[in-house]
PDB file of C-alpha atoms in Angstrom:
ATOM      1  CA  MET M  89       2.629 -13.965  -9.735  1.00  0.00           C
ATOM      2  CA  THR M  90      -1.361 -14.860 -11.107  1.00  0.00           C
ATOM      3  CA  ARG M  91      -4.598 -12.956 -10.656  1.00  0.00           C
ATOM      4  CA  GLU M  92      -5.080 -15.075  -7.825  1.00  0.00           C
ATOM      5  CA  ASP M  93      -2.119 -14.914  -5.694  1.00  0.00           C
ATOM      6  CA  TYR M  94      -2.743 -11.078  -6.599  1.00  0.00           C
ATOM      7  CA  ASP M  95      -6.351 -11.186  -5.113  1.00  0.00           C
ATOM      8  CA  ARG M  96      -4.984 -12.966  -2.000  1.00  0.00           C
ATOM      9  CA  TYR M  97      -2.295 -10.104  -1.697  1.00  0.00           C
ATOM     10  CA  VAL M  98      -4.716  -7.361  -2.047  1.00  0.00           C
ATOM     11  CA  ALA M  99      -7.369  -9.408   0.131  1.00  0.00           C
ATOM     12  CA  ALA M 100      -4.661  -9.801   2.963  1.00  0.00           C
ATOM     13  CA  PHE M 101      -4.041  -5.922   2.914  1.00  0.00           C
ATOM     14  CA  ASN M 102      -7.585  -4.758   2.967  1.00  0.00           C
ATOM     15  CA  ALA M 103      -8.141  -7.383   6.127  1.00  0.00           C
ATOM     16  CA  ARG M 104      -4.711  -5.157   7.853  1.00  0.00           C
ATOM     17  CA  ASP M 105      -2.794  -8.594   7.590  1.00  0.00           C
ATOM     18  CA  TYR M 106       0.935  -7.475   7.547  1.00  0.00           C
ATOM     19  CA  ASP M 107       2.500 -10.618   8.003  1.00  0.00           C
ATOM     20  CA  ALA M 108       0.327 -12.224   5.249  1.00  0.00           C
ATOM     21  CA  VAL M 109       1.085  -9.126   3.043  1.00  0.00           C
ATOM     22  CA  PHE M 110       4.916  -9.188   3.698  1.00  0.00           C
ATOM     23  CA  ASP M 111       4.751 -12.759   2.977  1.00  0.00           C
ATOM     24  CA  PHE M 112       4.348 -12.206  -0.684  1.00  0.00           C
ATOM     25  CA  TYR M 113       7.729 -10.082  -1.078  1.00  0.00           C
ATOM     26  CA  ALA M 114      11.312 -11.259  -1.200  1.00  0.00           C
ATOM     27  CA  GLU M 115      14.068 -10.743   1.669  1.00  0.00           C
ATOM     28  CA  ASN M 116      15.057  -6.904   1.756  1.00  0.00           C
ATOM     29  CA  PRO M 117      12.476  -5.263  -0.862  1.00  0.00           C
ATOM     30  CA  ARG M 118      12.095  -1.642  -2.153  1.00  0.00           C
ATOM     31  CA  MET M 119       9.028  -0.321  -1.361  1.00  0.00           C
ATOM     32  CA  ALA M 120       9.276   3.257  -2.111  1.00  0.00           C
ATOM     33  CA  PHE M 121       6.010   5.461  -2.778  1.00  0.00           C
ATOM     34  CA  PHE M 122       5.147   9.134  -2.234  1.00  0.00           C
ATOM     35  CA  GLY M 123       8.799   9.894  -0.215  1.00  0.00           C
ATOM     36  CA  ILE M 124       8.298   6.658   1.707  1.00  0.00           C
ATOM     37  CA  GLU M 125      10.398   3.971   1.861  1.00  0.00           C
ATOM     38  CA  ILE M 126       9.849   0.345   3.425  1.00  0.00           C
ATOM     39  CA  ARG M 127      12.470  -2.667   3.242  1.00  0.00           C
ATOM     40  CA  THR M 128      12.262  -4.560   6.268  1.00  0.00           C
ATOM     41  CA  ARG M 129       8.188  -6.404   7.820  1.00  0.00           C
ATOM     42  CA  GLU M 130       8.588  -4.390  10.752  1.00  0.00           C
ATOM     43  CA  GLN M 131       8.533  -1.100   8.361  1.00  0.00           C
ATOM     44  CA  LEU M 132       5.670  -1.884   6.512  1.00  0.00           C
ATOM     45  CA  ARG M 133       3.874  -3.278   9.795  1.00  0.00           C
ATOM     46  CA  ASP M 134       4.566   0.626  11.402  1.00  0.00           C
ATOM     47  CA  PHE M 135       3.705   2.519   8.850  1.00  0.00           C
ATOM     48  CA  TYR M 136       0.485   1.106   8.181  1.00  0.00           C
ATOM     49  CA  THR M 137      -0.632   0.568  11.594  1.00  0.00           C
ATOM     50  CA  PHE M 138       0.124   4.257  12.068  1.00  0.00           C
ATOM     51  CA  LEU M 139      -2.020   5.115   9.117  1.00  0.00           C
ATOM     52  CA  HIS M 140      -4.873   2.360   9.517  1.00  0.00           C
ATOM     53  CA  ALA M 141      -5.234   3.972  13.088  1.00  0.00           C
ATOM     54  CA  HIS M 142      -6.840   6.989  11.253  1.00  0.00           C
ATOM     55  CA  VAL M 143      -8.066   5.682   8.498  1.00  0.00           C
ATOM     56  CA  ARG M 144      -9.572   2.410   6.441  1.00  0.00           C
ATOM     57  CA  GLU M 145      -7.908   2.250   3.389  1.00  0.00           C
ATOM     58  CA  THR M 146      -9.422  -0.072   0.866  1.00  0.00           C
ATOM     59  CA  VAL M 147      -8.023  -1.235  -2.909  1.00  0.00           C
ATOM     60  CA  THR M 148     -10.076  -2.261  -5.562  1.00  0.00           C
ATOM     61  CA  VAL M 149      -8.269  -3.831  -8.390  1.00  0.00           C
ATOM     62  CA  GLU M 150      -9.661  -2.632 -12.051  1.00  0.00           C
ATOM     63  CA  ARG M 151      -7.195  -4.068 -13.977  1.00  0.00           C
ATOM     64  CA  PHE M 152      -4.222  -6.379 -13.634  1.00  0.00           C
ATOM     65  CA  ALA M 153      -1.988  -7.702 -16.009  1.00  0.00           C
ATOM     66  CA  SER M 154       1.466 -10.251 -15.080  1.00  0.00           C
ATOM     67  CA  SER M 155       4.196 -11.522 -16.039  1.00  0.00           C
ATOM     68  CA  ASP M 156       7.330 -13.650 -14.823  1.00  0.00           C
ATOM     69  CA  GLU M 157       9.364 -10.408 -13.935  1.00  0.00           C
ATOM     70  CA  LEU M 158       6.252  -7.676 -13.604  1.00  0.00           C
ATOM     71  CA  VAL M 159       2.584  -7.310 -12.157  1.00  0.00           C
ATOM     72  CA  ALA M 160       0.638  -4.010 -13.180  1.00  0.00           C
ATOM     73  CA  VAL M 161      -2.398  -3.210 -11.827  1.00  0.00           C
ATOM     74  CA  GLU M 162      -4.609  -0.213 -11.784  1.00  0.00           C
ATOM     75  CA  GLY M 163      -7.143   0.286  -8.994  1.00  0.00           C
ATOM     76  CA  LEU M 164      -8.877   2.203  -6.939  1.00  0.00           C
ATOM     77  CA  VAL M 165      -7.845   3.453  -3.561  1.00  0.00           C
ATOM     78  CA  ARG M 166     -10.322   4.503  -0.830  1.00  0.00           C
ATOM     79  CA  ILE M 167      -9.526   6.056   2.184  1.00  0.00           C
ATOM     80  CA  GLU M 168     -12.234   6.918   4.420  1.00  0.00           C
ATOM     81  CA  ALA M 169     -11.371   8.161   7.724  1.00  0.00           C
ATOM     82  CA  PHE M 170     -12.408   7.603  11.491  1.00  0.00           C
ATOM     83  CA  ALA M 171     -10.220   9.426  13.295  1.00  0.00           C
ATOM     84  CA  ASP M 172      -8.745  12.927  12.625  1.00  0.00           C
ATOM     85  CA  LEU M 173      -5.120  12.887  10.719  1.00  0.00           C
ATOM     86  CA  THR M 174      -3.635  15.704  11.613  1.00  0.00           C
ATOM     87  CA  ARG M 175      -0.392  17.883   9.870  1.00  0.00           C
ATOM     88  CA  GLU M 176       1.255  17.120  12.933  1.00  0.00           C
ATOM     89  CA  ALA M 177       0.993  13.732  13.817  1.00  0.00           C
ATOM     90  CA  LEU M 178       1.723  13.359  10.113  1.00  0.00           C
ATOM     91  CA  ASP M 179       5.167  15.606  10.241  1.00  0.00           C
ATOM     92  CA  ALA M 180       5.955  13.787  13.419  1.00  0.00           C
ATOM     93  CA  ARG M 181       5.793  10.148  11.204  1.00  0.00           C
ATOM     94  CA  GLY M 182       8.451  11.536   8.481  1.00  0.00           C
ATOM     95  CA  MET M 183       4.997  11.600   6.196  1.00  0.00           C
ATOM     96  CA  GLU M 184       5.314  15.670   5.516  1.00  0.00           C
ATOM     97  CA  GLN M 185       3.968  14.959   1.866  1.00  0.00           C
ATOM     98  CA  PHE M 186       0.521  13.312   3.019  1.00  0.00           C
ATOM     99  CA  PHE M 187      -2.562  15.186   3.011  1.00  0.00           C
ATOM    100  CA  PRO M 188      -4.282  15.851   6.246  1.00  0.00           C
ATOM    101  CA  ILE M 189      -8.115  14.094   6.711  1.00  0.00           C
ATOM    102  CA  ALA M 190     -10.328  15.030   9.059  1.00  0.00           C
ATOM    103  CA  LYS M 191     -12.851  12.196  10.480  1.00  0.00           C
ATOM    104  CA  GLY M 192     -15.969  11.145   8.653  1.00  0.00           C
ATOM    105  CA  ASP M 193     -13.704  12.163   4.993  1.00  0.00           C
ATOM    106  CA  VAL M 194     -13.187   9.819   1.851  1.00  0.00           C
ATOM    107  CA  GLN M 195     -11.013  10.422  -0.646  1.00  0.00           C
ATOM    108  CA  GLU M 196     -10.915   7.878  -3.802  1.00  0.00           C
ATOM    109  CA  LEU M 197      -7.805   8.005  -5.421  1.00  0.00           C
ATOM    110  CA  ARG M 198      -6.798   6.551  -8.842  1.00  0.00           C
ATOM    111  CA  GLN M 199      -3.287   4.372  -8.522  1.00  0.00           C
ATOM    112  CA  TYR M 200      -1.058   2.974 -10.626  1.00  0.00           C
ATOM    113  CA  ILE M 201       1.357   0.101  -9.151  1.00  0.00           C
ATOM    114  CA  HIS M 202       4.181  -1.483 -10.678  1.00  0.00           C
ATOM    115  CA  TYR M 203       5.826  -4.440  -8.641  1.00  0.00           C
ATOM    116  CA  HIS M 204       9.350  -6.071 -10.144  1.00  0.00           C
ATOM    117  CA  LEU M 205       9.354  -9.567  -9.662  1.00  0.00           C
ATOM    118  CA  GLU M 206      11.936 -12.069  -8.895  1.00  0.00           C
ATOM    119  CA  GLY M 207      11.645 -15.953  -8.490  1.00  0.00           C
ATOM    120  CA  GLY M 208       7.904 -14.879  -7.673  1.00  0.00           C
ATOM    121  CA  LYS M 209       8.233 -12.413  -5.285  1.00  0.00           C
ATOM    122  CA  ILE M 210       7.749  -9.235  -4.895  1.00  0.00           C
ATOM    123  CA  VAL M 211      11.258  -7.416  -4.987  1.00  0.00           C
ATOM    124  CA  SER M 212      10.799  -3.302  -5.444  1.00  0.00           C
ATOM    125  CA  VAL M 213       7.143  -1.602  -5.869  1.00  0.00           C
ATOM    126  CA  GLY M 214       6.515   1.391  -7.505  1.00  0.00           C
ATOM    127  CA  CYS M 215       3.326   3.585  -7.969  1.00  0.00           C
ATOM    128  CA  ALA M 216       1.549   6.789  -8.908  1.00  0.00           C
ATOM    129  CA  LEU M 217      -1.634   8.584  -8.256  1.00  0.00           C
ATOM    130  CA  VAL M 218      -3.957  10.527 -10.599  1.00  0.00           C
TER     131      VAL M 218
END
């Protein structure tokens, strides 16, 4: 995956084009982050449709490195709440490890993401926040 490919991936994510995002993935990928595991297009769409009904999430890439088997990214994730995302709503979705955020609040988080690749497609994702 080239930087240009990844820029298209991030642009699709920032535009909330979940189908275009998932097109970068191999069949049956494993996305695991913060206790959430996503393996299908429908799960990706369901997770982000819920989350993005409350917050505007934007990824800015600061550092990028890639090989045939791995893409490593360091970036900032900006989360801006335009609707309250309550503890109750998160818990009801099995997202107990996520923090509530009130309308108008903004969080900026440094994120490190590793994408494992096979045949140019993403087969797994892992990430950490600082």
